[in-house]
Amino acid sequence: MKKLIFTAILFISMGTMAFAQQGDKKVKKTPEEKAQFATEELTKKLSLTADQKTKVQAINMESFKKVKDSNPKGEKKDKAAIKAAKDERDTKINAVLNDTQRKAYKEFKAEKKADKKDAKKKTE
């Protein structure tokens, strides 16, 4: 009887540890980290100047903070607010870029959208 109880406790604890480790896969980034990553990505893709990089960094920071503020913890994401922030960010970034960079930015956004659709199809 003692062996049976010990074995049951062992299996339950192993199962608990396995589930506990799965929760660490997706780490939430801060708005500052998201803005930094997005700015670095655009700098590489669009060959931004130092002045443009500074402006884009500020635009990204403002946008990501706005999205975070529209989604307090535990509540459902406000998709309308997220879309509005994204559209506003795109408009401001386009104002900073020159014509060649605008075309490249448009292509970059199309690539990102296609990648997102492909990733969504793979998870379904």
CSV table of C-alpha atoms in Angstrom, one decimal:
chain,number,residue,atom,x,y,z
A,1,MET,CA,0.0,0.0,0.0
A,2,LYS,CA,2.8,2.4,0.8
A,3,LYS,CA,4.5,1.7,-2.5
A,4,LEU,CA,1.2,2.5,-4.3
A,5,ILE,CA,0.8,5.8,-2.5
A,6,PHE,CA,4.4,6.7,-3.1
A,7,THR,CA,4.1,5.9,-6.8
A,8,ALA,CA,1.0,7.9,-7.2
A,9,ILE,CA,2.6,11.0,-5.5
A,10,LEU,CA,5.6,10.6,-7.7
A,11,PHE,CA,3.6,10.6,-10.9
A,12,ILE,CA,1.5,13.6,-9.8
A,13,SER,CA,4.6,15.6,-8.9
A,14,MET,CA,6.3,14.7,-12.3
A,15,GLY,CA,3.2,15.8,-14.1
A,16,THR,CA,3.0,19.1,-12.2
A,17,MET,CA,6.7,19.9,-13.0
A,18,ALA,CA,6.1,19.1,-16.7
A,19,PHE,CA,3.2,21.6,-16.9
A,20,ALA,CA,5.0,24.2,-14.9
A,21,GLN,CA,7.9,24.3,-17.4
A,22,GLN,CA,5.5,24.7,-20.4
A,23,GLY,CA,4.3,28.1,-19.1
A,24,ASP,CA,7.7,29.7,-19.5
A,25,LYS,CA,7.8,29.5,-23.3
A,26,LYS,CA,6.3,32.9,-24.1
A,27,VAL,CA,7.9,35.8,-22.2
A,28,LYS,CA,6.1,39.1,-22.5
A,29,LYS,CA,8.3,41.9,-23.7
A,30,THR,CA,8.1,45.4,-22.4
A,31,PRO,CA,7.1,48.3,-24.7
A,32,GLU,CA,10.7,49.5,-24.6
A,33,GLU,CA,12.0,46.1,-25.7
A,34,LYS,CA,9.4,45.9,-28.5
A,35,ALA,CA,10.2,49.4,-29.7
A,36,GLN,CA,14.0,48.6,-29.7
A,37,PHE,CA,13.5,45.4,-31.7
A,38,ALA,CA,11.2,47.1,-34.2
A,39,THR,CA,13.5,50.0,-34.7
A,40,GLU,CA,16.5,47.8,-35.2
A,41,GLU,CA,14.6,45.7,-37.7
A,42,LEU,CA,13.6,48.8,-39.7
A,43,THR,CA,17.1,50.2,-39.5
A,44,LYS,CA,18.4,47.1,-41.1
A,45,LYS,CA,15.7,46.8,-43.8
A,46,LEU,CA,15.4,50.5,-44.7
A,47,SER,CA,19.0,51.8,-44.0
A,48,LEU,CA,17.8,54.5,-41.7
A,49,THR,CA,20.0,57.5,-40.9
A,50,ALA,CA,20.8,58.3,-37.3
A,51,ASP,CA,18.2,61.1,-37.2
A,52,GLN,CA,15.5,58.8,-38.7
A,53,LYS,CA,16.4,56.0,-36.3
A,54,THR,CA,15.9,58.4,-33.3
A,55,LYS,CA,12.5,59.5,-34.7
A,56,VAL,CA,11.3,56.0,-35.5
A,57,GLN,CA,12.4,54.8,-32.0
A,58,ALA,CA,10.3,57.5,-30.4
A,59,ILE,CA,7.3,56.7,-32.6
A,60,ASN,CA,7.6,53.0,-31.8
A,61,MET,CA,7.9,53.7,-28.1
A,62,GLU,CA,4.8,55.9,-28.1
A,63,SER,CA,2.8,53.3,-30.1
A,64,PHE,CA,3.7,50.3,-28.0
A,65,LYS,CA,3.0,52.2,-24.8
A,66,LYS,CA,-0.4,53.2,-26.1
A,67,VAL,CA,-1.2,49.6,-26.9
A,68,LYS,CA,-0.1,48.4,-23.5
A,69,ASP,CA,-2.2,51.1,-21.8
A,70,SER,CA,-5.2,50.1,-23.8
A,71,ASN,CA,-4.9,46.5,-22.5
A,72,PRO,CA,-4.8,46.3,-18.7
A,73,LYS,CA,-3.8,42.9,-17.3
A,74,GLY,CA,-6.5,40.3,-17.3
A,75,GLU,CA,-8.7,42.0,-19.8
A,76,LYS,CA,-9.4,41.1,-23.4
A,77,LYS,CA,-7.3,42.9,-26.0
A,78,ASP,CA,-8.9,45.9,-27.6
A,79,LYS,CA,-8.3,45.1,-31.2
A,80,ALA,CA,-9.7,48.5,-32.4
A,81,ALA,CA,-7.3,50.4,-30.2
A,82,ILE,CA,-4.4,48.2,-31.3
A,83,LYS,CA,-5.3,48.8,-35.0
A,84,ALA,CA,-5.6,52.5,-34.5
A,85,ALA,CA,-2.2,52.7,-32.8
A,86,LYS,CA,-0.6,50.6,-35.6
A,87,ASP,CA,-2.2,52.8,-38.3
A,88,GLU,CA,-1.0,56.0,-36.5
A,89,ARG,CA,2.5,54.5,-36.2
A,90,ASP,CA,2.6,53.6,-39.9
A,91,THR,CA,1.5,57.1,-40.8
A,92,LYS,CA,4.1,58.8,-38.6
A,93,ILE,CA,6.9,56.4,-39.8
A,94,ASN,CA,6.0,57.1,-43.5
A,95,ALA,CA,6.4,60.8,-42.8
A,96,VAL,CA,10.0,60.3,-41.6
A,97,LEU,CA,11.0,58.1,-44.6
A,98,ASN,CA,12.1,59.2,-48.1
A,99,ASP,CA,10.4,57.8,-51.2
A,100,THR,CA,12.7,54.8,-51.7
A,101,GLN,CA,12.4,53.9,-48.0
A,102,ARG,CA,8.6,54.2,-48.2
A,103,LYS,CA,8.4,51.7,-51.0
A,104,ALA,CA,10.7,49.3,-49.0
A,105,TYR,CA,8.6,49.9,-45.9
A,106,LYS,CA,5.5,49.0,-47.8
A,107,GLU,CA,7.1,45.8,-49.0
A,108,PHE,CA,8.4,45.0,-45.5
A,109,LYS,CA,4.9,45.3,-44.1
A,110,ALA,CA,3.5,43.0,-46.8
A,111,GLU,CA,6.2,40.4,-46.0
A,112,LYS,CA,5.4,40.6,-42.3
A,113,LYS,CA,1.6,40.2,-43.0
A,114,ALA,CA,2.3,37.1,-45.2
A,115,ASP,CA,4.6,35.6,-42.6
A,116,LYS,CA,1.9,36.1,-39.9
A,117,LYS,CA,-0.7,34.4,-42.1
A,118,ASP,CA,1.7,31.5,-42.8
A,119,ALA,CA,2.4,31.1,-39.0
A,120,LYS,CA,-1.4,31.2,-38.3
A,121,LYS,CA,-2.0,28.5,-40.8
A,122,LYS,CA,0.7,26.3,-39.3
A,123,THR,CA,-0.9,26.5,-35.8
A,124,GLU,CA,-4.4,25.7,-37.0
